[in-house]
Coordinates of C-alpha atoms and ligand atoms in Angstrom, one line a residue:
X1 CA 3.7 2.8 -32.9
X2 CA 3.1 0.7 -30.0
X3 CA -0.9 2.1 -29.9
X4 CA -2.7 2.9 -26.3
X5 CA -3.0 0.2 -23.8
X6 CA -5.8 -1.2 -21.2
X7 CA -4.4 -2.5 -18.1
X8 CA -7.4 -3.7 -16.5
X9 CA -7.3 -4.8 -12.3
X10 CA -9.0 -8.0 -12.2
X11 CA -7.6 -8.5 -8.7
X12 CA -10.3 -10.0 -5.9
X13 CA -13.2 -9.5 -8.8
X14 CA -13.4 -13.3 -8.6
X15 CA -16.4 -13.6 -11.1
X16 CA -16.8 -10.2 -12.1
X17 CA -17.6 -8.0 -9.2
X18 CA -15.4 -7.0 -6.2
X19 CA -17.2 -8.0 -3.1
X20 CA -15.1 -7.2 -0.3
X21 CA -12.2 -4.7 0.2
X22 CA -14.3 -2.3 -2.4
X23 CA -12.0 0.3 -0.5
X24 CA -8.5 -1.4 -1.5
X25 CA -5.9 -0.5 -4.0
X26 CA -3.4 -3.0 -4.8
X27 CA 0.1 -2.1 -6.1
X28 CA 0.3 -4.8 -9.3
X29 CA -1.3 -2.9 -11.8
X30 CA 0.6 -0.1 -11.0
X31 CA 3.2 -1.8 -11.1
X32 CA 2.9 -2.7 -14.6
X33 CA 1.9 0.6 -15.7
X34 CA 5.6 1.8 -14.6
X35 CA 7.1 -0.5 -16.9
X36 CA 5.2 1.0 -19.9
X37 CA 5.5 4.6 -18.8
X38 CA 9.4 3.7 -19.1
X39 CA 9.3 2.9 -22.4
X40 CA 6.6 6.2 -23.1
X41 CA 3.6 3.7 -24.2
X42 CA 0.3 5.3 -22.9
X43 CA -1.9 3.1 -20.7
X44 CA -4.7 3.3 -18.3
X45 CA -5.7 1.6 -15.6
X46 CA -9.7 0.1 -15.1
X47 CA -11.2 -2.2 -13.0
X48 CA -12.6 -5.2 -14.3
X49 CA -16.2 -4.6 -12.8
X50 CA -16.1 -1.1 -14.5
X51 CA -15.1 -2.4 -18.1
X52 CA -17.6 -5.2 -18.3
X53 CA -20.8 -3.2 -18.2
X54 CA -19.4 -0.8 -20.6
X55 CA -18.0 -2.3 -23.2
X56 CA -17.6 1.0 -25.4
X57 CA -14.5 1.9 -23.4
X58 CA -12.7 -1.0 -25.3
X59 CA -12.5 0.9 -28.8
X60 CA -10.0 3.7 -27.1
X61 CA -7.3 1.1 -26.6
X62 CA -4.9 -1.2 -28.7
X63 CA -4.0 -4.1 -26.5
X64 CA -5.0 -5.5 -23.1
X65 CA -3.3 -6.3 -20.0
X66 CA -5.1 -8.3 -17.5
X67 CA -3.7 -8.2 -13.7
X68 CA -5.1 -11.4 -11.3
X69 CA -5.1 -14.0 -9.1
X70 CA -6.0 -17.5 -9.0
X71 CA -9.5 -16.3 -8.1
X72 CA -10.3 -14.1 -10.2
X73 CA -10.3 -16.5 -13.5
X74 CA -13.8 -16.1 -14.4
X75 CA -13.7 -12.4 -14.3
X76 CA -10.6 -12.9 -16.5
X77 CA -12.3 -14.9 -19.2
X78 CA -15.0 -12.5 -19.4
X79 CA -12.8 -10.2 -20.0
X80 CA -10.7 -11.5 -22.6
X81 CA -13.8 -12.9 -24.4
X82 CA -15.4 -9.2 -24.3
X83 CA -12.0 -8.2 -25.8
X84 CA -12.1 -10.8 -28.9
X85 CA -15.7 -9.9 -29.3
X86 CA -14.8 -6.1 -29.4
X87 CA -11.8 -6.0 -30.8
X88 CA -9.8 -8.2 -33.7
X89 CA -6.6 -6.2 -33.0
X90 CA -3.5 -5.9 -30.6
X91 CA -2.2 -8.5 -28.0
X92 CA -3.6 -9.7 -25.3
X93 CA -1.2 -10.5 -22.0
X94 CA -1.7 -11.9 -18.4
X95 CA -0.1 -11.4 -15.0
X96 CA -0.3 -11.7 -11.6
X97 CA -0.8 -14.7 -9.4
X98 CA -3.3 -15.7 -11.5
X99 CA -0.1 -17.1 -13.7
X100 CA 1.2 -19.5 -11.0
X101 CA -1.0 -22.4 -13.0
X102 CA 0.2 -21.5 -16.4
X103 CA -1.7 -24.8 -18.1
X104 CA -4.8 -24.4 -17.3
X105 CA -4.4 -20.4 -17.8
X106 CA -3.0 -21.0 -21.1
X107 CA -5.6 -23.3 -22.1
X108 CA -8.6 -22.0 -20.7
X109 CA -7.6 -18.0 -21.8
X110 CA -5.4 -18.2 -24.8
X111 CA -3.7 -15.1 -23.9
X112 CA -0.9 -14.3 -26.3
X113 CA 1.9 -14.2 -23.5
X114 CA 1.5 -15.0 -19.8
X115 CA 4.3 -13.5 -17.4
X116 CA 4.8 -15.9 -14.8
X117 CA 6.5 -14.7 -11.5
X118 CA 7.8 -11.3 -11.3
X119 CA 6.6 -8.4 -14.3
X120 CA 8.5 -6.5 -14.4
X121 CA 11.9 -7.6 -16.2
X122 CA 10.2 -9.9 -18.0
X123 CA 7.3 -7.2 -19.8
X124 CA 10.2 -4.8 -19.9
X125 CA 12.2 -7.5 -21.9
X126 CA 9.0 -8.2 -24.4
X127 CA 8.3 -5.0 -24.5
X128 CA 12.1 -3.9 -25.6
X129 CA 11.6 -6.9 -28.4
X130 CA 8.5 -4.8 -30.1
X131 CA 6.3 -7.5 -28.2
X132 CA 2.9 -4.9 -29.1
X133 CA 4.0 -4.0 -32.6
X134 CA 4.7 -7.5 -34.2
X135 CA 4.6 -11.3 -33.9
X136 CA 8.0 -11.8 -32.0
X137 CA 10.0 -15.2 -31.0
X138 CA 9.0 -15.6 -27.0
X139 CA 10.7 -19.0 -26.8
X140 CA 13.8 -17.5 -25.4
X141 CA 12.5 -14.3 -23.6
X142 CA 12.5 -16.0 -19.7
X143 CA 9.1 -16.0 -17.4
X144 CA 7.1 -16.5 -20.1
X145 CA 4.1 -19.2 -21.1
X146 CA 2.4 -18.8 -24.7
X147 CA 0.5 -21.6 -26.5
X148 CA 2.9 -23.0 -29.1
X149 CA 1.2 -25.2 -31.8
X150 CA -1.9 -25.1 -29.5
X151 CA 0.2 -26.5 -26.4
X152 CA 0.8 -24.5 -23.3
X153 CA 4.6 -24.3 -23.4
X154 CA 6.6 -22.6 -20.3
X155 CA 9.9 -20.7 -21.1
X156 CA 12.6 -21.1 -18.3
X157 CA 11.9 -19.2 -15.0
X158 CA 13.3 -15.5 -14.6
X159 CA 15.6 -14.7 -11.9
X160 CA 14.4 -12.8 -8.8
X161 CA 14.5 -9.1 -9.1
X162 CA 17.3 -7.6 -6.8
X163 CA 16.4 -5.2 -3.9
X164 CA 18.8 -2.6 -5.9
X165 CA 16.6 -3.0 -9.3
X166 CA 13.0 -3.2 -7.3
X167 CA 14.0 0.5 -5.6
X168 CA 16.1 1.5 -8.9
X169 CA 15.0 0.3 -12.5
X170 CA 11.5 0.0 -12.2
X171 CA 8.9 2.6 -10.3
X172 CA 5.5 1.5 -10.1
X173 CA 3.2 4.6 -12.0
X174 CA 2.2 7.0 -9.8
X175 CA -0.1 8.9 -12.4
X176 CA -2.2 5.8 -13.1
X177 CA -3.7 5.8 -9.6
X178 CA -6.3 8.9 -11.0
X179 CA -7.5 5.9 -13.3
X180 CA -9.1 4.4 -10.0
X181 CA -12.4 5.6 -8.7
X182 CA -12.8 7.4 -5.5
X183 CA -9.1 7.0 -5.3
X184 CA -8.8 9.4 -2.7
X185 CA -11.1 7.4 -0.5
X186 CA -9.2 3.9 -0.8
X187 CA -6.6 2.1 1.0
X188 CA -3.2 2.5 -1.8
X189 CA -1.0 -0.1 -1.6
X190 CA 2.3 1.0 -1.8
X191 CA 5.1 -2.3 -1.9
X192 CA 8.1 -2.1 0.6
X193 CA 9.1 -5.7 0.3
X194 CA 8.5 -8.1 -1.9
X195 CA 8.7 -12.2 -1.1
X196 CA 8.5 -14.0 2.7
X197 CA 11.0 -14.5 5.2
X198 CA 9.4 -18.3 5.9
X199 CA 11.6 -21.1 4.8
X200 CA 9.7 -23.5 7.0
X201 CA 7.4 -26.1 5.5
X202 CA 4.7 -28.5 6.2
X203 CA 4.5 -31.9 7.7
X204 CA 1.3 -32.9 6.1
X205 CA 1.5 -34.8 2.8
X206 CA 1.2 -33.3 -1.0
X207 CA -1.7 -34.2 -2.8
X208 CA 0.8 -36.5 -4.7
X209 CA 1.8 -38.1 -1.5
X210 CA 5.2 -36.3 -1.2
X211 CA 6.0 -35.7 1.9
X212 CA 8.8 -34.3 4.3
X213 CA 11.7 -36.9 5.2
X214 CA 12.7 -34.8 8.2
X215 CA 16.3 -33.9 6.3
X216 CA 16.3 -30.7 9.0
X217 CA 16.8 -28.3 6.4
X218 CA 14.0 -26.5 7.0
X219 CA 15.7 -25.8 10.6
X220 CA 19.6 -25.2 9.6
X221 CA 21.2 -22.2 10.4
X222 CA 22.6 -22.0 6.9
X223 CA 20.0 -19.5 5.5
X224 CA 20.8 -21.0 1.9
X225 CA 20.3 -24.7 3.4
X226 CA 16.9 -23.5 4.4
X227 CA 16.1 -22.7 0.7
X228 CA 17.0 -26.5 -0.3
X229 CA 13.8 -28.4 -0.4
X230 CA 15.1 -32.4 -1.1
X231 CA 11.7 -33.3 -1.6
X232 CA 10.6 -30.0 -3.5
X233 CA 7.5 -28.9 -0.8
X234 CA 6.9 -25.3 -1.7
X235 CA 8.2 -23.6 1.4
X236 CA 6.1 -21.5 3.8
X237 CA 2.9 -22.1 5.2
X238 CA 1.2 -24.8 3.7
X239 CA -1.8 -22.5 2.5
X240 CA 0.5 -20.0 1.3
X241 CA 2.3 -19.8 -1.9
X242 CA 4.6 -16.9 -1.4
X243 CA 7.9 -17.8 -0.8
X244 CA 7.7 -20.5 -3.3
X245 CA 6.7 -18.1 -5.8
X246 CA 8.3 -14.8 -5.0
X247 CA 11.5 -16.3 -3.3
X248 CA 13.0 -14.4 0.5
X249 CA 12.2 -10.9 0.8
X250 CA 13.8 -7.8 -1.0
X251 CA 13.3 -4.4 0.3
X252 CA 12.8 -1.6 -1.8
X253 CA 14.9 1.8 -0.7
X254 CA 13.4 4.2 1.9
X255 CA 14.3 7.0 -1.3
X256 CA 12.4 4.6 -3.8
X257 CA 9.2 4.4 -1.0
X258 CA 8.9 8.0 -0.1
X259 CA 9.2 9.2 -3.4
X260 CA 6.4 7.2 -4.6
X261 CA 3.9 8.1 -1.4
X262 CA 5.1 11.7 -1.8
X263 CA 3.8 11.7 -5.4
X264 CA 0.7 10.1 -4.4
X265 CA -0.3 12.4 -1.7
X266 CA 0.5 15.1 -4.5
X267 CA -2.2 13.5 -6.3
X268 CA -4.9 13.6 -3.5
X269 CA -4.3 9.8 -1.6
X270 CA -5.5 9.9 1.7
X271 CA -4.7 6.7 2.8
X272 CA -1.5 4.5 2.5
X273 CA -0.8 1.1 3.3
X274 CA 2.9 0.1 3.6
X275 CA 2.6 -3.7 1.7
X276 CA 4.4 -6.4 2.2
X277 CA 4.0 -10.1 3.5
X278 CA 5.2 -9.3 6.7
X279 CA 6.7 -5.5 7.6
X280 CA 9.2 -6.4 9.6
X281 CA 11.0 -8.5 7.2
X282 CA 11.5 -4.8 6.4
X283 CA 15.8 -4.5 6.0
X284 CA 16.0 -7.2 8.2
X285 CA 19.1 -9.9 8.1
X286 CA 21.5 -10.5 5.1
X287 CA 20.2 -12.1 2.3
X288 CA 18.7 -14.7 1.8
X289 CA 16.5 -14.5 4.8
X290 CA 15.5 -17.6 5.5
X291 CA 14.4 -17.4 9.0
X292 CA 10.9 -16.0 10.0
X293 CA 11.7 -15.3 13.8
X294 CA 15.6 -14.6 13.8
X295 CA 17.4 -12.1 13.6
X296 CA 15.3 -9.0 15.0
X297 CA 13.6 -6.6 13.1
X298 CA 15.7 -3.2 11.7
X299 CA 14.5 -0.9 14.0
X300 CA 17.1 1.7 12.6
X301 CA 15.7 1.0 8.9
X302 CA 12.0 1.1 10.3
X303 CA 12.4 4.7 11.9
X304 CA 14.6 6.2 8.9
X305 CA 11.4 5.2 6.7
X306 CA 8.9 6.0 9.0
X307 CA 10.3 9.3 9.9
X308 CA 11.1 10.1 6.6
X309 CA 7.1 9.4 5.5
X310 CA 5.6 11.5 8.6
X311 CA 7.8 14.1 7.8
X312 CA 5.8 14.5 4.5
X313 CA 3.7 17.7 4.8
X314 CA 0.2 16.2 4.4
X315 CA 1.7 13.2 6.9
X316 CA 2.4 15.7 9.4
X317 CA -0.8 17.7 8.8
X318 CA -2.6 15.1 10.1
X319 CA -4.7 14.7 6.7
X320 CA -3.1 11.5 5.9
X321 CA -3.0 7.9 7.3
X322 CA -0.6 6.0 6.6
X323 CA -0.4 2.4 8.3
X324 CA 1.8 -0.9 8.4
X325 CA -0.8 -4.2 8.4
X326 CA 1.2 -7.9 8.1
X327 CA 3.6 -8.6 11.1
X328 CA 5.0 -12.0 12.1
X329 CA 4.1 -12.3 15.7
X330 CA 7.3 -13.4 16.6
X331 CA 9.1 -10.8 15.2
X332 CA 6.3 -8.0 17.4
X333 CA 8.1 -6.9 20.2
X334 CA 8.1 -4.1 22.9
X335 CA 10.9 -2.5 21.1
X336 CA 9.2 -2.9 17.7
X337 CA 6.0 -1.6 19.2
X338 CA 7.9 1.7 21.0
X339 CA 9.4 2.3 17.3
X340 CA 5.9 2.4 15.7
X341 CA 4.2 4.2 18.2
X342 CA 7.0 7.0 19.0
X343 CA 6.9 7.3 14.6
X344 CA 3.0 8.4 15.5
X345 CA 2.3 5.7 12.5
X346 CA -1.0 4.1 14.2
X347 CA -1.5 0.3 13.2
X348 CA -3.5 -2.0 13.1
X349 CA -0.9 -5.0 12.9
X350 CA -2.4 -7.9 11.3
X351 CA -1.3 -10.9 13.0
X352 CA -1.4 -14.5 11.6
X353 CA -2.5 -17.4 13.7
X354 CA -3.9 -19.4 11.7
X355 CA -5.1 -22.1 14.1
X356 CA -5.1 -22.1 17.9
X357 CA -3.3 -25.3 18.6
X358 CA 0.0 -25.0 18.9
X359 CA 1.0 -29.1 17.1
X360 CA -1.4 -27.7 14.0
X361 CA 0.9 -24.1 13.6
X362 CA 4.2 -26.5 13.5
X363 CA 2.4 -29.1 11.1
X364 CA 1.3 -26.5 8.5
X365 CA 4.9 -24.5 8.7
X366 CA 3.8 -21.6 10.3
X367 CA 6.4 -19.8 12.5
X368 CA 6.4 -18.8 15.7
X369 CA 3.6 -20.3 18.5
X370 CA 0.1 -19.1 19.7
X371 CA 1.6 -17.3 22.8
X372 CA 4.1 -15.5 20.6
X373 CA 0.6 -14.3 19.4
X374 CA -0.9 -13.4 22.8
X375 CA 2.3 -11.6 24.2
X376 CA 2.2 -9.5 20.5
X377 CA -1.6 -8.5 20.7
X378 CA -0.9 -7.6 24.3
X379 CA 2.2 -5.5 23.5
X380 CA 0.3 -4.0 20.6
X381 CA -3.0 -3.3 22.9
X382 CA -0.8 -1.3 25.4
X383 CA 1.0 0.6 23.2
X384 CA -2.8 1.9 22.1
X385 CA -2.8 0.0 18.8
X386 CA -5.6 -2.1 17.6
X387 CA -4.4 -5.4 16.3
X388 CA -6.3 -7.4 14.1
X389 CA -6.0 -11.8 14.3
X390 CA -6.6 -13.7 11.6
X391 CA -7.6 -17.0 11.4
X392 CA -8.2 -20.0 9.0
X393 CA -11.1 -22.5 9.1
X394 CA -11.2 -25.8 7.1
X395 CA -7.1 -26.2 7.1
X396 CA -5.7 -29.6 6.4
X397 CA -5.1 -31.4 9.7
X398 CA -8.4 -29.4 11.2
X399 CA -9.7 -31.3 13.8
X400 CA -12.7 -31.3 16.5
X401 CA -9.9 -30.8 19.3
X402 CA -7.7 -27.8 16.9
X403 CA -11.4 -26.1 16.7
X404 CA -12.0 -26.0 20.5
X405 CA -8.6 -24.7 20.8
X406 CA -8.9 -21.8 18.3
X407 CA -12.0 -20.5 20.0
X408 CA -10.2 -20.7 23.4
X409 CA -7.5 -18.2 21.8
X410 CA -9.8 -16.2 19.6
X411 CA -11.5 -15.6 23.4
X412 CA -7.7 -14.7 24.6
X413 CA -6.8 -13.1 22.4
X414 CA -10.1 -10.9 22.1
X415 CA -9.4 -10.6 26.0
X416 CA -5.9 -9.3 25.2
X417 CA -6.7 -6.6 23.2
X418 CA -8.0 -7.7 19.8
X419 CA -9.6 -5.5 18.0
X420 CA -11.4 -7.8 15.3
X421 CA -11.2 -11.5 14.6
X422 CA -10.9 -12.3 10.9
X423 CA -11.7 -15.5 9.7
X424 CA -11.1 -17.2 6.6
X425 CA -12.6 -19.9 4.7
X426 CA -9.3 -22.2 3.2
X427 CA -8.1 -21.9 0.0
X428 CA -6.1 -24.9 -2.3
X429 CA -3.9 -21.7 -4.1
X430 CA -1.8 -23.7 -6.8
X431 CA 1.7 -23.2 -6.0
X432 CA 1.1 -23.8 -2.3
X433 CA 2.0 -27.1 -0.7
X434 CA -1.6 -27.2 0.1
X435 CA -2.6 -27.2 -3.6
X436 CA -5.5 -29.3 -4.6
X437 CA -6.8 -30.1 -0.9
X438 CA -10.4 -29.6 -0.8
X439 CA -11.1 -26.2 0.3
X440 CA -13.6 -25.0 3.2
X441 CA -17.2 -23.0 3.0
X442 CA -17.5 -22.1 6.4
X443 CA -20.2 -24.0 6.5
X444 CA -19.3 -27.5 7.8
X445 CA -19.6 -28.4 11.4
X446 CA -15.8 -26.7 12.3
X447 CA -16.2 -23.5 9.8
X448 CA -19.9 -22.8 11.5
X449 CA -18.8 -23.0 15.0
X450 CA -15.6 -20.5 14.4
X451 CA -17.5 -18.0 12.2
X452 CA -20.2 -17.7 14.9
X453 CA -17.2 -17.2 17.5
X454 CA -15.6 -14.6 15.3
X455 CA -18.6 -12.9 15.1
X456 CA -19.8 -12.6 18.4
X457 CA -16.7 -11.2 19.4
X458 CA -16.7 -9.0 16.5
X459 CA -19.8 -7.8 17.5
X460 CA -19.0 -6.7 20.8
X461 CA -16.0 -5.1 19.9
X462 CA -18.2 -3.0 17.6
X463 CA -20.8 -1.9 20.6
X464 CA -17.4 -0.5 22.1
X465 CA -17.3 2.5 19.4
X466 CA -21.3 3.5 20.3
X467 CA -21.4 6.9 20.8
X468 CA -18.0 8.0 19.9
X469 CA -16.6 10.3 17.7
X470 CA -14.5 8.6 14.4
X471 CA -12.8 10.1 12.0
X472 CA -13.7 8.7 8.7
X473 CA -13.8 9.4 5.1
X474 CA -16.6 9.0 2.2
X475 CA -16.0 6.6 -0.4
X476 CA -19.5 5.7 -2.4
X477 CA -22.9 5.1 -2.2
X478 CA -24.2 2.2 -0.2
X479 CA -25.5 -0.7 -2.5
X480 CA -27.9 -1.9 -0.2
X481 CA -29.3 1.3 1.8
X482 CA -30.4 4.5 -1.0
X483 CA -29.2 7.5 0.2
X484 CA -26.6 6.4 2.4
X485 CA -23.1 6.5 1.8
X486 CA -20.0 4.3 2.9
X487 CA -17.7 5.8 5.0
X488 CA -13.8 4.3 5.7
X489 CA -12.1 5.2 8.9
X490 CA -9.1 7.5 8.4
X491 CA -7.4 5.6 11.0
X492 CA -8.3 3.1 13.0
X493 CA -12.1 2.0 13.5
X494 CA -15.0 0.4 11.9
X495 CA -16.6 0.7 8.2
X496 CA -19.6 2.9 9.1
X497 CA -22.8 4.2 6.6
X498 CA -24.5 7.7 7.5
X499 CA -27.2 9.2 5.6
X500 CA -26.9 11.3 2.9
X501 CA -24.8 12.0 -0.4
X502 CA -20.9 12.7 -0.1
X503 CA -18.5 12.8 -2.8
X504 CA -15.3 10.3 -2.6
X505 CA -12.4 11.6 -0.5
X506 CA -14.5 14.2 1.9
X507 CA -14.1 13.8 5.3
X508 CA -16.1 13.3 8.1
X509 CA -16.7 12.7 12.1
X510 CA -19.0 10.3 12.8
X511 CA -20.9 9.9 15.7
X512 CA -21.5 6.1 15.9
X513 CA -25.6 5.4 16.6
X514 CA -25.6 1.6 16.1
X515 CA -24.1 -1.3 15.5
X516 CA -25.8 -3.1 11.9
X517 CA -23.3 -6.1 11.7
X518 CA -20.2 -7.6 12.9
X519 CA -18.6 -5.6 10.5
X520 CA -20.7 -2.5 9.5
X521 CA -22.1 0.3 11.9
X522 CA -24.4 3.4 11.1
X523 CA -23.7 6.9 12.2
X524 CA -24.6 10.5 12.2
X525 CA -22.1 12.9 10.8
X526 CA -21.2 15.5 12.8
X527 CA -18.5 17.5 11.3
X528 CA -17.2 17.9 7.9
Ligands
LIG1 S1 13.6 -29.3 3.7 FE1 11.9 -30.7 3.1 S2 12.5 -32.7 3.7 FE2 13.9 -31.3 4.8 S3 12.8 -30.9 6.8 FE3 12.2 -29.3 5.4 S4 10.2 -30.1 4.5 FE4 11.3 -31.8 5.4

């Protein structure tokens, strides 16, 4: 008997305690609750800032599975210190991101496996060896890292899933997503593609002084050339670790992805996000695909999955959203833009720039160039969708000159139809080429200048919503204002509070009254 086991989301806690995208839902855990339903071992799914407080809930289970990234690690510890506290039985096993520094995570956590890379095969593998019911031999079982003698030892890396097993052998849980509160409410992740379509790397030295000896790899129209590093720099964007970690994209099949939003709808979602580094890596090219910007995306493939999703009952209804967020800019043309609007799936396409100046996009790898991002969030604006730009402060290479120039195109961009400027304070994520550069607080000379940009520009693009009518729905209480409650926008729009009590997954029109922040504004409800 394998027992009952806690999966517990630890993803974005960071020390304990989710602080923003409270209203997201990401598809990991699930993930790994597919693999045990497919062997018929119960689990349950619980955020971390939900177990901590309430320590009781521990005695119902057997063993724990932790689900993370790099972040996250002292909400991890907590966790697994809670668990040895509470209870002297079962096995204790770690995923996620969190996984791509196996030494320290080994040290630091002791779990009694880590699956590095991809789950799925691998847990299915330990899990077909009796992994939960006895002490098994994990030297041979690949993606694996367990302390051996007290040493953090790492097993051979797995193999990449295929597209055929990601849509076929393994199907993230559908039932576990009742385990999450307010469920209804939230943003559900659902994965399309898995991996990044970037082969391109940076110019700027490792941390150990390796650096790129312009072999033009990175550039040759061999898509399996592009995947040969001679100098071993994690490809992609320097801050990113993607591609190095979860190799060119795979799709998963448009039967495998409407099945699973079907079920979910069944089960009372409201609102679906199609996930994957970028959307229209979506089908696109023969693998590998190794090139960000060539060939075009599969329009064909994007309108066979996107009809096939709208023509889902509550789709159609109009009850549901469901909406497509990362894009490459140089990938977001007219034709892409026609295809999403005439498929009536409303967007807000996320758009990567990074920085403004065009010399700091080629040094950090990034694809594509900052007018690529103009002409997109123009073709996005007139096509009536609402494009979001995203931006990094603190980047190696950051300069007085490449912070001038990404306020000019956060201004541009804002003038071409931006809706929101988001700006993010750099990370070193281990596994990225940028690993152990010193990472920004927003709150140097460069970081303070760009976050009071952002926000004055996200400011005013709030005021534009005063007055009108948006179609939102209740999530939970507001922490900071009693008796007011949170409210998401079913489609596009801005997180808004209103007064009163409203239980998770009702929904509402709100009138907007005011604006309270760059990113919050208050309203009245006027229909239910
Ligand atoms: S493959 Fe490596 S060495 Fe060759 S161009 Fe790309 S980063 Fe430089």
């Amino acid at each position: 008997m394998s027992g009952r086991v806690l999966i517990v989301d630890a993803l974005s806690a960071g020390s304990g305690r989710r602080t923003s995208s409270r209203d997201s839902i990401g598809c990991g855990p699930r993930t790994v609750a597919g693999v045990f339903e497919k062997h018929g071992i119960r689990c349950t799914i619980r955020r971390v800032d939900e177990v901590l407080p309430k320590k009781s809930i521990l005695k119902q289970f057997d063993h724990l599975v932790v689900s993370a990234m790099t972040m996250d690690q002292i909400a991890v510890q907590k966790m697994v210190k809670l668990w040895r506290q509470i209870r002297q039985i079962g096995k204790v096993l770690l995923g996620g991101p969190i996984a791509t520094e196996p030494e320290v995570i080994l040290k630091q956590i002791r779990p009694d496996a880590l699956v590095v890379g991809e789950g799925e095969a691998t847990l299915d593998e330990l899990l077909e060896r009796g992994f939960l019911e006895e002490n098994i031999e994990l030297s041979d079982i690949h993606g694996v890292g367990f302390l051996e003698s007290d040493k953090p030892r790492m097993n051979q890396t797995r193999a990449l899933i295929s597209s055929k097993e990601l849509s076929e052998r393994f199907n993230p849980s559908t039932a576990r997503i009742i385990d999450y509160t307010a469920y209804q409410a939230c943003k559900v992740y659902v994965e399309i593609l898995r991996g990044c379509s970037n082969f391109r790397r940076t110019k700027y030295p490792l941390k150990d002084g390796t650096q790129c000896t312009e072999c033009s790899n990175c550039d040759a129209k061999d898509p399996m050339k592009r995947m040969d590093c001679p100098e071993d720099i994690p490809p992609g964007c320097g801050f990113c670790s993607v591609p190095g970690t979860w190799g060119p994209p795979r799709s998963r099949s448009a039967d495998s992805i409407v099945n699973e939003v079907k079920e979910l709808l069944d089960l009372g979602v409201h609102r679906v996000i199609l996930e994957a580094p970028g959307f229209l890596d979506y089908m696109r090219g023969t693998a590998p695909l190794t090139d960000p910007c060539h060939p075009p995306a599969n329009l064909s493939a994007i309108e066979d999955l996107l009809g096939r999703l709208n023509s889902l009952p509550q789709v159609s209804e109009g009850n549901v959203h469901i909406a497509i967020e990362n894009m490459k800019a140089c990938l977001f043309t007219n034709d892409v833009a026609k295809t999403l609007k005439k498929s009536m799936i409303s967007s807000s396409p996320n758009i990567g720039l990074e920085t403004g100046s065009e010399y700091h996009m080629r040094q950090i790898g990034k694809c594509g160039s900052p007018d690529d991002v103009i002409r997109a969030v123009k073709v996005a604006s007139n096509h009536d969708m609402k494009p979001f730009v995203y931006l990094i402060s603190g980047l190696p290479g950051e300069t007085a000159e490449t912070t001038e120039q990404s306020i000019q195109m956060m201004r541009s961009v804002s003038e071409a139809g931006a809706e929101r400027i988001i700006l993010y304070g750099f990370r070193a994520l281990p596994g990225s080429a940028f690993a152990n550069y010193p990472e920004s607080s927003l709150k140097d000379e460069f970081g303070q200048t760009l976050r009071k940009e952002a926000e004055k520009i996200n400011r005013q693009k709030k005021e534009q919503y005063l007055e009108k009518v948006v179609r939102g729905i209740a999530a939970e209480p507001s922490s900071t204002h009693h008796g007011f409650t949170m409210v998401y926008p079913l489609e596009e729009g801005p997180l808004m509070t209103v007064s009163g009590g409203f239980s998770a997954g009702t929904l509402l029109s709100v009138k907007v009254t005011e604006v309270l922040s760059s990113g919050l504004v208050s309203g009245e409800v006027v229909d239910k």
